[in-house]
mmCIF file of C-alpha atoms in Angstrom:
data_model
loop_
_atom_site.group_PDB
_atom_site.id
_atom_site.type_symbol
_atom_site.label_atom_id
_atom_site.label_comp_id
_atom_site.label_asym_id
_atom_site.label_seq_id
_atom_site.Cartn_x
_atom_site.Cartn_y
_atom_site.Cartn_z
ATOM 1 C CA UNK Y 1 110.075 129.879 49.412
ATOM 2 C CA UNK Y 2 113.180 128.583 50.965
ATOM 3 C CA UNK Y 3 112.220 129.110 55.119
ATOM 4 C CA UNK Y 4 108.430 127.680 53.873
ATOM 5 C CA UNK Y 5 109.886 124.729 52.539
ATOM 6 C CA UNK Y 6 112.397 124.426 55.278
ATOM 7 C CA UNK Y 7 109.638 124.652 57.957
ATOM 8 C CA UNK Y 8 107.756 122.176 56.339
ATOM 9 C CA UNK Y 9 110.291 119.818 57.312
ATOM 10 C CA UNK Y 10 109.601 120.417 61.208
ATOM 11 C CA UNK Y 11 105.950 119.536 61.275
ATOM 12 C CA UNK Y 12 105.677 117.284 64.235
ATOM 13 C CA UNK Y 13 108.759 118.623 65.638
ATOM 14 C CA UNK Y 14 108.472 120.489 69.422
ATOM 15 C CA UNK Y 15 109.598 124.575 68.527
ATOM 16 C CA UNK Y 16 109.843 127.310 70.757
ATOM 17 C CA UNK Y 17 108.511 130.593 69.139
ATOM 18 C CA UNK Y 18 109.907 133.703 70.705
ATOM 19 C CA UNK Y 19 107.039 136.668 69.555
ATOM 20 C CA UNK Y 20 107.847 139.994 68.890
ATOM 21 C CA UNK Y 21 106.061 140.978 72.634
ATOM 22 C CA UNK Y 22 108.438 138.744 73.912
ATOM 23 C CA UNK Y 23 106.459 136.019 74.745
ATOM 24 C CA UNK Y 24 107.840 132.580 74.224
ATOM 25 C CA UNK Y 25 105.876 129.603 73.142
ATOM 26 C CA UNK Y 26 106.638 126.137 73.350
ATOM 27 C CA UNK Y 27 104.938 123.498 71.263
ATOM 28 C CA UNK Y 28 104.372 120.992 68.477
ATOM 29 C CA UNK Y 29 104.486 122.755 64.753
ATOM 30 C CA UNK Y 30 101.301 121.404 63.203
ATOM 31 C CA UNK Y 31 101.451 123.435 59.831
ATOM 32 C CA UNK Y 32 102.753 126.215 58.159
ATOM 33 C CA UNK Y 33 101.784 128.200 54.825
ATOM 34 C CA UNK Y 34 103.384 130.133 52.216
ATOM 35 C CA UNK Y 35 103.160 133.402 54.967
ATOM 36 C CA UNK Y 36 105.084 131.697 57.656
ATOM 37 C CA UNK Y 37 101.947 131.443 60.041
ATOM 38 C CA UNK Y 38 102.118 128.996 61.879
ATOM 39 C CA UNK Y 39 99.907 126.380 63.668
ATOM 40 C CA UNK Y 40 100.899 124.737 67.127
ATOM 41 C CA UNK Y 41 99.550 121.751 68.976
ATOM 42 C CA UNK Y 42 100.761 120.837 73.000
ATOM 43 C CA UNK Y 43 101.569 124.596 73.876
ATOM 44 C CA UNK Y 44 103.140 125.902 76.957
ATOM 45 C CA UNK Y 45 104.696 129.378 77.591
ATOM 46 C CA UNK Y 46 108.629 128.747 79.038
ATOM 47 C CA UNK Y 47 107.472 131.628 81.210
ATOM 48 C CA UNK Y 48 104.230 130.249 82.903
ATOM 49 C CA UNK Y 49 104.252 132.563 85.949
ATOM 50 C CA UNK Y 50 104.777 135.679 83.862
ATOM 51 C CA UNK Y 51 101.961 134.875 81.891
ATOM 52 C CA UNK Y 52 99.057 132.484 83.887
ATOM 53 C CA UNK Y 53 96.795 133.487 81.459
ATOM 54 C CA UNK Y 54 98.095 131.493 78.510
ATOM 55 C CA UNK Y 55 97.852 128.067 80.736
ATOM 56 C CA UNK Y 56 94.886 127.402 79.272
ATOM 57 C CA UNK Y 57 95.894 127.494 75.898
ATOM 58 C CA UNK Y 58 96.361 124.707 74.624
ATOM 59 C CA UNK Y 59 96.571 124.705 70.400
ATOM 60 C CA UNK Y 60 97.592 128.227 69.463
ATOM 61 C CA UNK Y 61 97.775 130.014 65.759
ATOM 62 C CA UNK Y 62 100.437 132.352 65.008
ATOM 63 C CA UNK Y 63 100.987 134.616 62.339
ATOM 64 C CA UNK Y 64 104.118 134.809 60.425
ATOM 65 C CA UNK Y 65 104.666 138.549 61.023
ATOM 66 C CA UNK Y 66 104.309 138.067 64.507
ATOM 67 C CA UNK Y 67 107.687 135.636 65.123
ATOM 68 C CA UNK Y 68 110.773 137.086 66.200
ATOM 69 C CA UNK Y 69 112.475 133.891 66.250
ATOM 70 C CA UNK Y 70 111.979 130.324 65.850
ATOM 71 C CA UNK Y 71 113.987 127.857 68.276
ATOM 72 C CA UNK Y 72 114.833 124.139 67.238
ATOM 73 C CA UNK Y 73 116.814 121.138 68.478
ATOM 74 C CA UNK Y 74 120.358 121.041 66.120
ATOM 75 C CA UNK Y 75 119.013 117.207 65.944
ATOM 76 C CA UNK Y 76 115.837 118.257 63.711
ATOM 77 C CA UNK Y 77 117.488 120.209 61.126
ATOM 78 C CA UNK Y 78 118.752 118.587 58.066
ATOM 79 C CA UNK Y 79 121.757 120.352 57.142
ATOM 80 C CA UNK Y 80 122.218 119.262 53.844
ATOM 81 C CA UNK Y 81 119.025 119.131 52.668
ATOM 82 C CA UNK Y 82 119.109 122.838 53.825
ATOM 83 C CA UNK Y 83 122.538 123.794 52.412
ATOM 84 C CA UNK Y 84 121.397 122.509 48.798
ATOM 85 C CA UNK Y 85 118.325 124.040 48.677
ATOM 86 C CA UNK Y 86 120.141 127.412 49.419
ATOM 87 C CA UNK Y 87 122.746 126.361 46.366
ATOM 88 C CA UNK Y 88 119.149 125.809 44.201
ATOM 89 C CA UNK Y 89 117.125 129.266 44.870
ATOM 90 C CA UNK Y 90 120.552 131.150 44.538
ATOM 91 C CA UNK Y 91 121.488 129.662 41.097
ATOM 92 C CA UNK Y 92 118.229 130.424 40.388
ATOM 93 C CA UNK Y 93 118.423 133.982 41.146
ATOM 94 C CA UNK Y 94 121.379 134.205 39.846
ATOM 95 C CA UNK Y 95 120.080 132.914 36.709
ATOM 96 C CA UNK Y 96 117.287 135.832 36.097
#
């Protein structure tokens, strides 16, 4: 639950998605559930003459299992807010 929570954090923020077919999308998180899908708002592939086809694309849902990784500006991440909530869920696991 720690990366869902995390991402929560981001929703308005601008994210570049790189997918496991190596397509990278740029664009505006919108939402995220408990699977990691994600919803984006404002896309636009960093690639555009690679792939013309996704020009007219312009909100875009992703599933979780789908992301290879998740770009971010160093400016949106709250380190810690991140770094305790890593201390939390391992005490917790440590405590079962």
């Amino acid at each position: 639950m720690l990366f869902f929570s995390f991402f929560k954090t981001l929703v308005d923020q601008e994210i570049i998605l790189e997918l496991k077919n190596d397509i990278e999308i740029k664009g505006t998180l919108r939402s995220v559930d408990q699977y990691l899908n994600l919803k984006l708002d404002n896309v636009s592939t960093v690639n555009e003459n690679k792939y013309p086809h996704l020009k007219a694309v312009k909100n875009l849902f992703v599933r979780g299992s789908t992301v290879r990784y998740v770009h971010m500006s160093a400016s949106a991440v709250d380190c810690t807010l991140l770094q305790d909530a890593s201390r939390r869920e391992a005490m917790a696991q440590a405590g079962k």
